[in-house]
Coordinates of C-alpha atoms in Angstrom, one line a residue:
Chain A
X1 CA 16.8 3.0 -49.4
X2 CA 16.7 -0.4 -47.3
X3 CA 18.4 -2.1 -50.4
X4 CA 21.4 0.6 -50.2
X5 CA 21.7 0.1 -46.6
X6 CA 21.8 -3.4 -46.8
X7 CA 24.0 -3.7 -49.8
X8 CA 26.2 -0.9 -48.3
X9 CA 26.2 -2.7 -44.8
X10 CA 27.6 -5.9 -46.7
X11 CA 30.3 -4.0 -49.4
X12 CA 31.4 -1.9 -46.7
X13 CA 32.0 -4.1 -44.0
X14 CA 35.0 -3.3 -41.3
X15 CA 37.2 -6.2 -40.1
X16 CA 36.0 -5.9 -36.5
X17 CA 31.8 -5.1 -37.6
X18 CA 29.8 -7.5 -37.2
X19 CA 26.1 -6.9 -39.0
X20 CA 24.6 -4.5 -36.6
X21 CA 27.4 -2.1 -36.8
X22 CA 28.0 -2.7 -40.6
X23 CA 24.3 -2.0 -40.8
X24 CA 23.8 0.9 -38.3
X25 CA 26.7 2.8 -40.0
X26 CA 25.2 2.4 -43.3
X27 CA 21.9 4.3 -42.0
X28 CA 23.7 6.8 -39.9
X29 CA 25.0 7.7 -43.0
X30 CA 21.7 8.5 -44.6
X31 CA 21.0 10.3 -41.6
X32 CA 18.0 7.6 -41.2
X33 CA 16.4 7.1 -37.4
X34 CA 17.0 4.4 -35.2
X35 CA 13.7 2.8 -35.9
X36 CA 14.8 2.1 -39.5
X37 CA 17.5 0.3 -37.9
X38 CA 15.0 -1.5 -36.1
X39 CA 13.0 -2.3 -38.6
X40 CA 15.5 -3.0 -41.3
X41 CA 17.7 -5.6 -39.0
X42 CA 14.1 -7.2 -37.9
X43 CA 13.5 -8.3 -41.7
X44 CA 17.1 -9.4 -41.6
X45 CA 17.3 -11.3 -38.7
X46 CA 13.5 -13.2 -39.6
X47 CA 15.1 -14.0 -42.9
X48 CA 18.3 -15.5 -40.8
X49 CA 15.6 -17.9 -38.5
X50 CA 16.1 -19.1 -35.8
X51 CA 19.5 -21.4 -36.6
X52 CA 21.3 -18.2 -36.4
X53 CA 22.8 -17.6 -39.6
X54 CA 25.5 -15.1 -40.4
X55 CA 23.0 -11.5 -41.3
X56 CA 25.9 -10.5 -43.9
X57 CA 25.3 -13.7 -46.0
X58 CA 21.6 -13.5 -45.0
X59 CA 21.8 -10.0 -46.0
X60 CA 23.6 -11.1 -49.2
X61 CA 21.0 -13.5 -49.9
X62 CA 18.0 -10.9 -49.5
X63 CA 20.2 -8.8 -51.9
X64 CA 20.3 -11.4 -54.3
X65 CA 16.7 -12.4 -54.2
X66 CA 15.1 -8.9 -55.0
Chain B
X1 CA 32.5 7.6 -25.8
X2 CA 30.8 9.1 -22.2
X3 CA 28.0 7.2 -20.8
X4 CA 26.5 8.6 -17.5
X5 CA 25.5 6.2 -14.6
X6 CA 22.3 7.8 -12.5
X7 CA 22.6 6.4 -8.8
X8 CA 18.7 5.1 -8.1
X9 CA 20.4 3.9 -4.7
X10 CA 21.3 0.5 -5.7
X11 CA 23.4 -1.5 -3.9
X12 CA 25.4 -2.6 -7.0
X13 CA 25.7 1.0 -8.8
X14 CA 29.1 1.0 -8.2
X15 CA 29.6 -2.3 -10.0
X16 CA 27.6 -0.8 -13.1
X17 CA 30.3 2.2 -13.3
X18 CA 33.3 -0.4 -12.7
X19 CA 32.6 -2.3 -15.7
X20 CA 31.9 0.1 -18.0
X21 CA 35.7 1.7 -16.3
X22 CA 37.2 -1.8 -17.3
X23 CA 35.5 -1.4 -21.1
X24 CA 37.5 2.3 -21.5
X25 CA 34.8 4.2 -21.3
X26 CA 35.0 7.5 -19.7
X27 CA 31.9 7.1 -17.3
X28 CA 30.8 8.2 -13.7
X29 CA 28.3 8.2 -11.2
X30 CA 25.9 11.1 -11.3
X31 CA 22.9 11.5 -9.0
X32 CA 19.4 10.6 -10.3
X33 CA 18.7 14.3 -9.5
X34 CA 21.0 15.5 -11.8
X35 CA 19.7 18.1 -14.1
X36 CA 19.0 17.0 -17.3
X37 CA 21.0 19.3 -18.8
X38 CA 23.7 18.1 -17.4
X39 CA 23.5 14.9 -18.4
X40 CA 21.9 15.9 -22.0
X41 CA 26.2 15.5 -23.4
X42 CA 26.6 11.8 -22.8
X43 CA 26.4 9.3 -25.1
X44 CA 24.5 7.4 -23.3
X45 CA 23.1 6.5 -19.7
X46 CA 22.8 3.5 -17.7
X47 CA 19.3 4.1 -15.3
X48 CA 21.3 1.7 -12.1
X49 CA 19.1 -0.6 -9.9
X50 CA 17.9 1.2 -7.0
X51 CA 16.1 0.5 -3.1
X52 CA 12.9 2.1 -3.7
X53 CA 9.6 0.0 -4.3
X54 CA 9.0 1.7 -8.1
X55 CA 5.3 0.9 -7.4
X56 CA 4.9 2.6 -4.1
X57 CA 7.9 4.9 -4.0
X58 CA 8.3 6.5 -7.6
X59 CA 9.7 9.9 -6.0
X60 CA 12.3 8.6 -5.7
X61 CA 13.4 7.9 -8.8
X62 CA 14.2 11.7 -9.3
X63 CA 14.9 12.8 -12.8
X64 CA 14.6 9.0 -14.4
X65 CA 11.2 10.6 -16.1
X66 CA 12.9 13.2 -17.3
X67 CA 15.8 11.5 -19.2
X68 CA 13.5 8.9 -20.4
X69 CA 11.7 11.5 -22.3
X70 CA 14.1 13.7 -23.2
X71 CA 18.0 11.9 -23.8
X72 CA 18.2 11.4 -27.6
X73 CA 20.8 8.9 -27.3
X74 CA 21.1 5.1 -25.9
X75 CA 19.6 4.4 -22.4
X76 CA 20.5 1.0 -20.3
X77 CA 17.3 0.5 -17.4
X78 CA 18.6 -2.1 -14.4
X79 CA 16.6 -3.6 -12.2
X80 CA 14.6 -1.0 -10.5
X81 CA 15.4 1.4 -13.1
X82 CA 13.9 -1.4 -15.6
X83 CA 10.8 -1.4 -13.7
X84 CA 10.3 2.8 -13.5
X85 CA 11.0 2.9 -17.1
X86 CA 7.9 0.4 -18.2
X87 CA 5.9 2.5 -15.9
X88 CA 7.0 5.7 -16.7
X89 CA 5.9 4.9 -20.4
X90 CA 2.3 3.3 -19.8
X91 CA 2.8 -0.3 -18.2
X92 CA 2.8 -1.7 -14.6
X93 CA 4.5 -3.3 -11.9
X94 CA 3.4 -5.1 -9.0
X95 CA 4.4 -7.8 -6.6
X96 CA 6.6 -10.5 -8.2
X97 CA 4.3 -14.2 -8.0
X98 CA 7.7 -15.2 -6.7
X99 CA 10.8 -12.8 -5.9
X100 CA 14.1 -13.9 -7.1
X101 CA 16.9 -13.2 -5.0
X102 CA 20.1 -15.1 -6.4
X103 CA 21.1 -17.2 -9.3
X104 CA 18.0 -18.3 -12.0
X105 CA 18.2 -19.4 -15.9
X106 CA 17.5 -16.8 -18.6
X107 CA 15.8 -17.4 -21.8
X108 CA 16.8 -15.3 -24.4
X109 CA 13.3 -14.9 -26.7
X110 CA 14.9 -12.2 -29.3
X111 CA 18.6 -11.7 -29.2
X112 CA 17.6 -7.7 -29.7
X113 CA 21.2 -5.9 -29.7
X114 CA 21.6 -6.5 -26.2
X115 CA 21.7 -10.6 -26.1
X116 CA 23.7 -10.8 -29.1
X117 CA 25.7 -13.5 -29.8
X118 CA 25.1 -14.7 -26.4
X119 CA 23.5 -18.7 -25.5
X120 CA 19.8 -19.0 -25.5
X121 CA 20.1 -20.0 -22.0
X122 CA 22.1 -18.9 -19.5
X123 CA 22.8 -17.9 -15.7
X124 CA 22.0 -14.1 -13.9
X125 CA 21.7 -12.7 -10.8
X126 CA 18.0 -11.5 -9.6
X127 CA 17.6 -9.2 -6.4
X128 CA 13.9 -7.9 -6.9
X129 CA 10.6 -8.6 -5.1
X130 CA 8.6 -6.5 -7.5
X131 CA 8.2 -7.0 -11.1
X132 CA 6.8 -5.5 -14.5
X133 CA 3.1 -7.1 -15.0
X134 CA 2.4 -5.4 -18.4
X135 CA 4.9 -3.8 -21.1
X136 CA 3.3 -0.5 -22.8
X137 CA 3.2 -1.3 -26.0
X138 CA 6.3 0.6 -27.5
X139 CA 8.4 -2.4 -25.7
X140 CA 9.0 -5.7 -26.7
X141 CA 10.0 -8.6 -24.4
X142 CA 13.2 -10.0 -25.3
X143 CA 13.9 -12.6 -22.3
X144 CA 12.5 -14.3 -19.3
X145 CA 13.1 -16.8 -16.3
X146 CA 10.8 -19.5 -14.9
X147 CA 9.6 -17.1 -12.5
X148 CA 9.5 -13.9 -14.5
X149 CA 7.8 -13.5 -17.6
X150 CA 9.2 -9.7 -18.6
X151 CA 13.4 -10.3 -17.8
X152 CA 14.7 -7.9 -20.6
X153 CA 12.8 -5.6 -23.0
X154 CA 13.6 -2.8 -25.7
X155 CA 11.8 -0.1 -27.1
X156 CA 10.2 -0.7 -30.5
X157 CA 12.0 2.6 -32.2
X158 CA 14.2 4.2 -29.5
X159 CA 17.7 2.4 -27.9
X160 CA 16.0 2.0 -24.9
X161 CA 16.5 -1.4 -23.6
X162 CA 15.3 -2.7 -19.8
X163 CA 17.1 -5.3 -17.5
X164 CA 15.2 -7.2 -14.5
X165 CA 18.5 -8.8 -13.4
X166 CA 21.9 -8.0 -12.9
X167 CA 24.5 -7.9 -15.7
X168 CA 26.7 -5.5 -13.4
X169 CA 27.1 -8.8 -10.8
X170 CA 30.1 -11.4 -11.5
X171 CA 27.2 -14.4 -11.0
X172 CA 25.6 -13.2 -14.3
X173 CA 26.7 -15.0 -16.7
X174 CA 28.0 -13.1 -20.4
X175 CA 27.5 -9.6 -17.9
X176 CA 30.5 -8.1 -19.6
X177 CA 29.1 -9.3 -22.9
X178 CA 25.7 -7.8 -22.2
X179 CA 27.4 -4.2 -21.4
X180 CA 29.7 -4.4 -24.5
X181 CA 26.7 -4.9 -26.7
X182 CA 25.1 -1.7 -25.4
X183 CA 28.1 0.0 -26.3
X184 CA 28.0 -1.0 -29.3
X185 CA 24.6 0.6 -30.0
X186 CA 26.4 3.7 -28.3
X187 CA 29.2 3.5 -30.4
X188 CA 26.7 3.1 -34.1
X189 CA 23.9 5.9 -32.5
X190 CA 25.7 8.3 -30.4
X191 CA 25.2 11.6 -31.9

């Protein structure tokens, strides 16, 4: 589930999205809580560190990597 | 989108509804002893600063207990509002070790939604001689001053986010910013 949210979030990005949005649509979708959101985009942004870096390629790379 | 702002008798609860007016977003100013079910159709809610000492004067916060538990959607908690929702879900206030009334330097500690995209550091405005002394344990802290140790929090699974300062006030700096970041978690979790 969290790798179709996150691969969704990142293939079905809006122009004006950034990564919360992209992501919080994706879950909606799956009718999944607000705490998934929480948790999903707190593994996200702990992968990103603390320099900040853009959570679609960070979301990208987590994609990649499992 | 229709977010509700519930009057706690703050001197800026005007300010809160102008802002979110100059965002497009059809909003007004409803009594904190508003029904809940007729506040139960917004989108979300702003909680606004408010006069009363939370720690000594909690009645009259009205129906803040109420939407706390039972709105499903998004809830924004200013100042006073900040302070009655830590309470209201297991922590305390007290006496700040030193009020804050004016300009002092935030540090974000977790962007959250609410600080995103926003400096690590930068300027609000504080009005508040009471402060929350311990979080309950659903809430994070995601920002303090020098003088504050719990300036901003969220809940750990529900869009409930807290404010000690201002963001309503045109001496906070990134206010509008602030506001347009709760709307976005309106906009991705209203029902």
């Amino acid at each position: 589930m969290e790798r179709e949210c996150l691969a969704e979030a990142v293939e079905k990005r809006r122009k004006e999205d950034d990564f919360e949005q992209s992501l919080s649509r994706a879950l909606r979708r799956r009718d999944q809580p607000y705490e998934s959101y929480i948790q999903l985009i707190g593994k996200v942004r702990e992968a990103a560190g603390k320099d900040r870096k853009d959570l679609f390629k960070v979301a990208e790379q987590l994609l990649g990597s499992t | 989108m229709k977010v509700l702002v519930v009057d706690n008798g703050g001197q800026w609860t005007h300010r809160e509804w102008r802002v979110l007016k100059y965002l497009k977003v059809d909003t007004k100013i409803v009594p904190n002893s508003t029904p809940f079910e007729e506040v139960e159709e917004a989108d979300a809610l702003v909680l606004s600063g408010g006069s009363p000492s939370v720690a000594c004067e909690a009645g009259r916060m009205g129906n803040n207990g109420v939407y706390l538990d039972r709105f499903p959607g998004p809830i924004l908690a200013i100042c006073a509002g900040h302070q009655f929702m830590c309470t209201h879900f297991g922590g305390s206030i007290g006496p700040a070790q030193r009020p804050e009334f004016g300009a002092a330097a935030l540090h974000v500690l977790e962007e959250g939604e609410i600080f995103s995209g926003l400096p690590k550091q930068f300027q609000v405005w504080e009005s508040h001689n009471d402060e929350v002394k311990s979080l309950p344990d659903a809430f994070q802290v995601l920002a303090r001053t020098d003088d504050c140790p719990i300036e901003a929090v969220r809940h750990r699974s529900r869009p409930l986010f807290g404010l000690q300062f201002h963001p309503e006030v045109e001496n906070t700096e990134h206010g509008y910013e602030i506001f347009q970041n709760f709307l976005k978690v309106v906009e991705s979790w209203k029902r």
